[in-house]
Amino acid sequence: MRIATYNINGIRSRLPNLLDWLAREAPDIVCLQELKAESSAFPVKDIDQAGYQAVWHGQKAWNGVAILARDAEPLEIRRVLPEDPDPSQSRYLEAAVQGLVVGCLYLPNGNPQPGPRFAYKLEWMERLRSHAQTLLDTGHPVVLAGDFNVIPTDFDIYNTRSWKKDALLQPETRAQFQALLAQGWTDSLRYLYPEERIFTFWDYFRHHWESDSGLRIDHLLISPDLVPRLRDAGVDRWVRGEPKASDHAPTWIELDAG
DNA sequence: ATGCCCGAGTCGCTCGGA
């Protein structure tokens, strides 16, 4: 079973890219972020014709998350992070699907830093950590997947020179991410490929895709009981090279049947 | 120290993204 996370950066303008990817890679479960569309504008019919059922939580212009399942129905558990500092932002969606609990998240960017946006990011991470502990305590197999907007280490970025002040790699940001992992979560891609340079995002500036100057910020964290089932992980880089591509590439894990 | 390249809405500009 393959589970993917993909920051689509506008589902309306990039629906063809999404459908091409679904048709070619056929992931079983998909977490989408940055729909940039209201819930009423979610392309249910196209997703259905592609063979997927979905739950989604949109928002006008910004944010927005969805969980898709191929030939299965995702059962919504919640559509807001408990005690979210600003629940008007659609950044979290959780569903039960294929015997898993899947949390789809779009963590705040946090720039400029310092400032209220960065404070909101750290507060959100605090709330995520609290909820993540609750999920672990249930004993269910859980995948937390999404755009974390966290560069875990300097090995996860092509070069830190022009990013020193960026919210994505500040010590406080990294400490929060490490504290999350310390609860018992596994960063699946890094776990399987500790020595590989892996990127999931290349910004539109300065020909960063062409020079492979990327970041690893899209993550799939798995609960302890899923580690023995972790078969493989990767990034569908070809998607980033398509015309009108999102600045993120789909990132996935493969799990053995439970 | 700032812009670069994008999508979306307020629409020919600003804002947020990362």
Tab-separated table of C-alpha atoms (C1' of nucleotides) in Angstrom:
chain	number	residue	atom	x	y	z
A	1	MET	CA	0.000	0.000	0.000
A	2	ARG	CA	1.408	3.337	-1.077
A	3	ILE	CA	0.637	6.546	0.825
A	4	ALA	CA	1.649	9.881	-0.671
A	5	THR	CA	1.665	13.527	0.328
A	6	TYR	CA	1.574	16.274	-2.270
A	7	ASN	CA	1.387	20.040	-1.873
A	8	ILE	CA	-0.548	20.765	-5.062
A	9	ASN	CA	-0.290	24.588	-4.835
A	10	GLY	CA	-3.765	25.291	-6.222
A	11	ILE	CA	-5.963	22.332	-7.167
A	12	ARG	CA	-7.946	24.310	-9.756
A	13	SER	CA	-4.973	25.463	-11.779
A	14	ARG	CA	-3.184	22.137	-11.417
A	15	LEU	CA	-5.944	19.575	-11.763
A	16	PRO	CA	-4.388	18.107	-14.969
A	17	ASN	CA	-1.083	17.617	-13.129
A	18	LEU	CA	-2.889	15.853	-10.279
A	19	LEU	CA	-4.874	13.573	-12.591
A	20	ASP	CA	-1.777	12.681	-14.643
A	21	TRP	CA	0.077	11.750	-11.489
A	22	LEU	CA	-2.817	9.668	-10.095
A	23	ALA	CA	-3.150	7.828	-13.396
A	24	ARG	CA	0.544	7.073	-13.682
A	25	GLU	CA	1.461	6.231	-10.079
A	26	ALA	CA	-1.880	5.053	-8.658
A	27	PRO	CA	-1.109	5.761	-4.987
A	28	ASP	CA	-3.582	4.125	-2.593
A	29	ILE	CA	-3.891	7.066	-0.199
A	30	VAL	CA	-3.105	10.706	-0.981
A	31	CYS	CA	-2.774	13.692	1.346
A	32	LEU	CA	-3.096	16.994	-0.505
A	33	GLN	CA	-2.218	20.460	0.772
A	34	GLU	CA	-2.667	24.003	-0.483
A	35	LEU	CA	-5.896	23.416	-2.380
A	36	LYS	CA	-6.298	27.209	-2.521
A	37	ALA	CA	-9.998	26.719	-3.142
A	38	GLU	CA	-13.213	26.758	-1.184
A	39	SER	CA	-14.729	23.395	-0.311
A	40	SER	CA	-17.457	23.943	-2.920
A	41	ALA	CA	-14.802	24.220	-5.651
A	42	PHE	CA	-13.251	20.805	-4.938
A	43	PRO	CA	-13.286	18.796	-8.201
A	44	VAL	CA	-15.255	15.834	-6.835
A	45	LYS	CA	-16.306	14.544	-10.245
A	46	ASP	CA	-12.778	14.431	-11.694
A	47	ILE	CA	-11.397	12.795	-8.557
A	48	ASP	CA	-14.213	10.240	-8.655
A	49	GLN	CA	-13.589	9.477	-12.334
A	50	ALA	CA	-9.927	8.929	-11.472
A	51	GLY	CA	-11.087	6.186	-9.092
A	52	TYR	CA	-10.728	7.995	-5.779
A	53	GLN	CA	-13.037	8.875	-2.933
A	54	ALA	CA	-12.141	11.870	-0.854
A	55	VAL	CA	-12.680	14.039	2.181
A	56	TRP	CA	-11.591	17.664	1.988
A	57	HIS	CA	-11.504	20.895	3.879
A	58	GLY	CA	-11.116	23.934	1.682
A	59	GLN	CA	-10.670	27.638	2.263
A	60	LYS	CA	-10.900	30.668	0.028
A	61	ALA	CA	-7.550	31.461	-1.663
A	62	TRP	CA	-5.269	29.907	0.946
A	63	ASN	CA	-4.456	26.581	2.605
A	64	GLY	CA	-6.918	23.708	2.182
A	65	VAL	CA	-6.297	19.974	2.706
A	66	ALA	CA	-7.744	16.720	1.370
A	67	ILE	CA	-7.377	12.964	1.802
A	68	LEU	CA	-7.990	10.705	-1.217
A	69	ALA	CA	-8.313	6.932	-1.239
A	70	ARG	CA	-8.325	4.669	-4.281
A	71	ASP	CA	-11.357	2.374	-4.353
A	72	ALA	CA	-11.995	3.094	-0.677
A	73	GLU	CA	-13.847	5.594	1.448
A	74	PRO	CA	-11.856	7.740	3.856
A	75	LEU	CA	-13.892	8.221	7.040
A	76	GLU	CA	-13.354	11.671	8.463
A	77	ILE	CA	-12.263	11.799	12.101
A	78	ARG	CA	-11.594	15.541	12.458
A	79	ARG	CA	-11.037	18.619	10.324
A	80	VAL	CA	-9.247	20.876	12.752
A	81	LEU	CA	-6.274	20.437	15.026
A	82	PRO	CA	-7.469	20.409	18.651
A	83	GLU	CA	-6.969	23.897	20.137
A	84	ASP	CA	-5.704	25.262	16.831
A	85	PRO	CA	-4.542	28.848	17.508
A	86	ASP	CA	-6.526	29.931	14.410
A	87	PRO	CA	-9.141	27.326	13.405
A	88	SER	CA	-10.263	29.461	10.464
A	89	GLN	CA	-7.194	28.211	8.570
A	90	SER	CA	-7.743	24.826	6.888
A	91	ARG	CA	-4.539	23.086	7.798
A	92	TYR	CA	-5.473	19.714	9.258
A	93	LEU	CA	-7.635	16.786	8.245
A	94	GLU	CA	-7.734	13.319	9.756
A	95	ALA	CA	-9.407	10.193	8.467
A	96	ALA	CA	-9.565	6.443	8.972
A	97	VAL	CA	-8.747	4.612	5.767
A	98	GLN	CA	-7.494	1.131	4.883
A	99	GLY	CA	-6.952	0.261	8.549
A	100	LEU	CA	-4.853	3.369	9.216
A	101	VAL	CA	-5.411	6.701	10.865
A	102	VAL	CA	-4.103	9.316	8.450
A	103	GLY	CA	-3.404	12.885	9.541
A	104	CYS	CA	-2.968	15.279	6.630
A	105	LEU	CA	-1.344	18.542	7.650
A	106	TYR	CA	-0.205	21.831	6.213
A	107	LEU	CA	2.011	23.377	8.838
A	108	PRO	CA	2.282	27.194	8.838
A	109	ASN	CA	5.211	28.620	6.910
A	110	GLY	CA	6.117	31.070	9.656
A	111	ASN	CA	7.861	33.783	7.644
A	112	PRO	CA	8.871	36.474	8.196
A	113	GLN	CA	10.845	35.494	11.237
A	114	PRO	CA	10.728	36.732	13.934
A	115	GLY	CA	7.163	37.985	14.136
A	116	PRO	CA	3.552	36.911	14.740
A	117	ARG	CA	3.612	34.450	11.841
A	118	PHE	CA	6.575	32.653	13.332
A	119	ALA	CA	4.942	32.652	16.773
A	120	TYR	CA	1.844	31.107	15.166
A	121	LYS	CA	3.976	28.432	13.533
A	122	LEU	CA	5.600	27.434	16.828
A	123	GLU	CA	2.259	27.476	18.607
A	124	TRP	CA	0.776	25.287	15.895
A	125	MET	CA	3.664	22.840	16.245
A	126	GLU	CA	3.053	22.746	19.979
A	127	ARG	CA	-0.598	21.846	19.355
A	128	LEU	CA	0.401	19.267	16.749
A	129	ARG	CA	2.789	17.657	19.216
A	130	SER	CA	0.085	17.426	21.828
A	131	HIS	CA	-2.358	15.838	19.388
A	132	ALA	CA	0.324	13.512	18.017
A	133	GLN	CA	0.865	12.166	21.529
A	134	THR	CA	-2.869	11.537	21.817
A	135	LEU	CA	-2.759	9.610	18.551
A	136	LEU	CA	0.164	7.491	19.744
A	137	ASP	CA	-1.658	6.767	22.982
A	138	THR	CA	-4.576	5.224	21.056
A	139	GLY	CA	-2.285	2.438	19.856
A	140	HIS	CA	-3.678	2.654	16.322
A	141	PRO	CA	-1.343	2.617	13.316
A	142	VAL	CA	-0.975	6.276	12.335
A	143	VAL	CA	0.616	8.177	9.454
A	144	LEU	CA	1.148	11.925	9.827
A	145	ALA	CA	1.780	13.201	6.328
A	146	GLY	CA	2.042	16.626	4.823
A	147	ASP	CA	3.923	19.811	4.150
A	148	PHE	CA	5.604	20.344	7.519
A	149	ASN	CA	7.457	23.472	6.411
A	150	VAL	CA	10.414	22.159	8.395
A	151	ILE	CA	13.915	21.514	7.035
A	152	PRO	CA	14.967	18.974	9.701
A	153	THR	CA	18.754	19.350	9.271
A	154	ASP	CA	21.254	21.150	7.048
A	155	PHE	CA	21.536	17.901	5.078
A	156	ASP	CA	17.923	18.486	3.956
A	157	ILE	CA	18.719	21.661	2.004
A	158	TYR	CA	21.014	22.301	-0.960
A	159	ASN	CA	22.749	25.202	0.803
A	160	THR	CA	21.818	27.198	3.880
A	161	ARG	CA	23.523	30.415	2.777
A	162	SER	CA	20.455	32.376	1.694
A	163	TRP	CA	18.121	30.615	4.156
A	164	LYS	CA	19.795	31.419	7.481
A	165	LYS	CA	16.947	33.636	8.650
A	166	ASP	CA	14.173	31.511	7.200
A	167	ALA	CA	11.477	30.121	9.505
A	168	LEU	CA	11.878	26.628	8.007
A	169	LEU	CA	15.252	25.958	9.581
A	170	GLN	CA	15.331	28.039	12.765
A	171	PRO	CA	16.558	26.180	15.885
A	172	GLU	CA	13.112	26.565	17.502
A	173	THR	CA	11.430	25.033	14.444
A	174	ARG	CA	13.855	22.132	14.368
A	175	ALA	CA	13.569	21.589	18.111
A	176	GLN	CA	9.791	21.262	17.806
A	177	PHE	CA	10.186	18.740	14.986
A	178	GLN	CA	12.756	16.750	16.964
A	179	ALA	CA	10.460	16.787	19.996
A	180	LEU	CA	7.743	15.310	17.805
A	181	LEU	CA	10.074	12.534	16.636
A	182	ALA	CA	11.138	11.924	20.255
A	183	GLN	CA	7.567	10.856	21.025
A	184	GLY	CA	8.276	7.773	18.934
A	185	TRP	CA	7.494	8.809	15.368
A	186	THR	CA	9.755	7.746	12.509
A	187	ASP	CA	10.722	10.107	9.681
A	188	SER	CA	10.258	7.357	7.076
A	189	LEU	CA	12.343	8.702	4.196
A	190	ARG	CA	15.305	9.540	6.379
A	191	TYR	CA	14.980	6.234	8.235
A	192	LEU	CA	15.263	4.241	5.006
A	193	TYR	CA	17.792	6.525	3.320
A	194	PRO	CA	20.014	8.072	6.012
A	195	GLU	CA	22.791	8.978	3.547
A	196	GLU	CA	20.738	10.124	0.541
A	197	ARG	CA	20.245	13.730	-0.473
A	198	ILE	CA	16.463	13.884	-0.857
A	199	PHE	CA	14.452	16.958	-1.823
A	200	THR	CA	10.688	17.386	-2.078
A	201	PHE	CA	10.465	21.100	-2.922
A	202	TRP	CA	12.229	23.405	-5.358
A	203	ASP	CA	11.125	27.032	-5.389
A	204	TYR	CA	10.299	28.859	-8.599
A	205	PHE	CA	13.165	31.320	-8.152
A	206	ARG	CA	16.637	31.293	-9.664
A	207	HIS	CA	16.119	28.117	-11.716
A	208	HIS	CA	16.278	26.038	-8.565
A	209	TRP	CA	14.614	23.022	-10.165
A	210	GLU	CA	17.054	23.023	-13.057
A	211	SER	CA	20.003	23.139	-10.657
A	212	ASP	CA	18.382	20.667	-8.206
A	213	SER	CA	18.559	23.227	-5.406
A	214	GLY	CA	15.810	21.852	-3.223
A	215	LEU	CA	14.536	21.347	0.291
A	216	ARG	CA	13.106	18.319	2.084
A	217	ILE	CA	10.021	19.676	3.840
A	218	ASP	CA	7.271	17.177	2.948
A	219	HIS	CA	7.344	14.345	5.469
A	220	LEU	CA	5.574	11.108	6.364
A	221	LEU	CA	5.882	10.272	10.051
A	222	ILE	CA	4.802	6.784	11.047
A	223	SER	CA	3.865	5.339	14.440
A	224	PRO	CA	6.150	2.633	15.930
A	225	ASP	CA	3.969	-0.315	14.930
A	226	LEU	CA	4.249	0.686	11.256
A	227	VAL	CA	8.054	0.662	11.137
A	228	PRO	CA	8.285	-3.129	10.537
A	229	ARG	CA	5.820	-2.678	7.656
A	230	LEU	CA	7.815	0.112	5.977
A	231	ARG	CA	8.923	-1.318	2.625
A	232	ASP	CA	10.121	1.712	0.655
A	233	ALA	CA	9.872	5.466	0.318
A	234	GLY	CA	10.565	8.009	-2.383
A	235	VAL	CA	9.760	11.188	-4.269
A	236	ASP	CA	7.997	11.320	-7.641
A	237	ARG	CA	10.440	13.895	-9.011
A	238	TRP	CA	9.099	13.638	-12.560
A	239	VAL	CA	5.976	15.516	-11.445
A	240	ARG	CA	8.080	18.598	-10.604
A	241	GLY	CA	9.478	18.634	-14.143
A	242	GLU	CA	6.082	18.744	-15.869
A	243	PRO	CA	4.668	21.941	-17.419
A	244	LYS	CA	2.887	24.175	-14.884
A	245	ALA	CA	4.136	22.007	-12.005
A	246	SER	CA	3.633	22.710	-8.329
A	247	ASP	CA	6.846	23.697	-6.547
A	248	HIS	CA	6.507	20.476	-4.502
A	249	ALA	CA	6.814	16.874	-5.713
A	250	PRO	CA	4.686	14.002	-4.394
A	251	THR	CA	6.459	12.136	-1.591
A	252	TRP	CA	5.429	8.598	-0.624
A	253	ILE	CA	5.934	5.497	1.448
A	254	GLU	CA	5.109	1.875	0.708
A	255	LEU	CA	3.725	-0.261	3.540
A	256	ASP	CA	3.322	-4.031	3.672
A	257	ALA	CA	-0.211	-5.253	4.283
A	258	GLY	CA	-1.094	-5.186	7.971
B	1	DA	C1'	19.176	43.812	2.328
B	2	DT	C1'	16.146	42.470	-1.522
B	3	DG	C1'	14.205	40.119	-5.572
B	4	DC	C1'	13.775	36.178	-8.219
B	5	DC	C1'	8.604	32.886	-9.820
B	6	DC	C1'	3.902	31.543	-9.053
B	7	DG	C1'	-1.611	31.410	-7.883
B	8	DA	C1'	-5.552	33.893	-6.319
B	9	DG	C1'	-8.304	37.865	-5.453
B	10	DT	C1'	-8.854	42.964	-4.437
B	11	DC	C1'	-7.451	42.112	-10.806
B	12	DG	C1'	-3.050	45.026	-13.911
B	13	DC	C1'	-1.728	45.510	-8.574
B	14	DT	C1'	-0.863	43.189	-3.648
B	15	DC	C1'	-0.247	39.299	-0.767
B	16	DG	C1'	1.432	34.838	0.722
B	17	DG	C1'	4.252	31.256	-0.375
B	18	DA	C1'	9.139	28.945	1.443
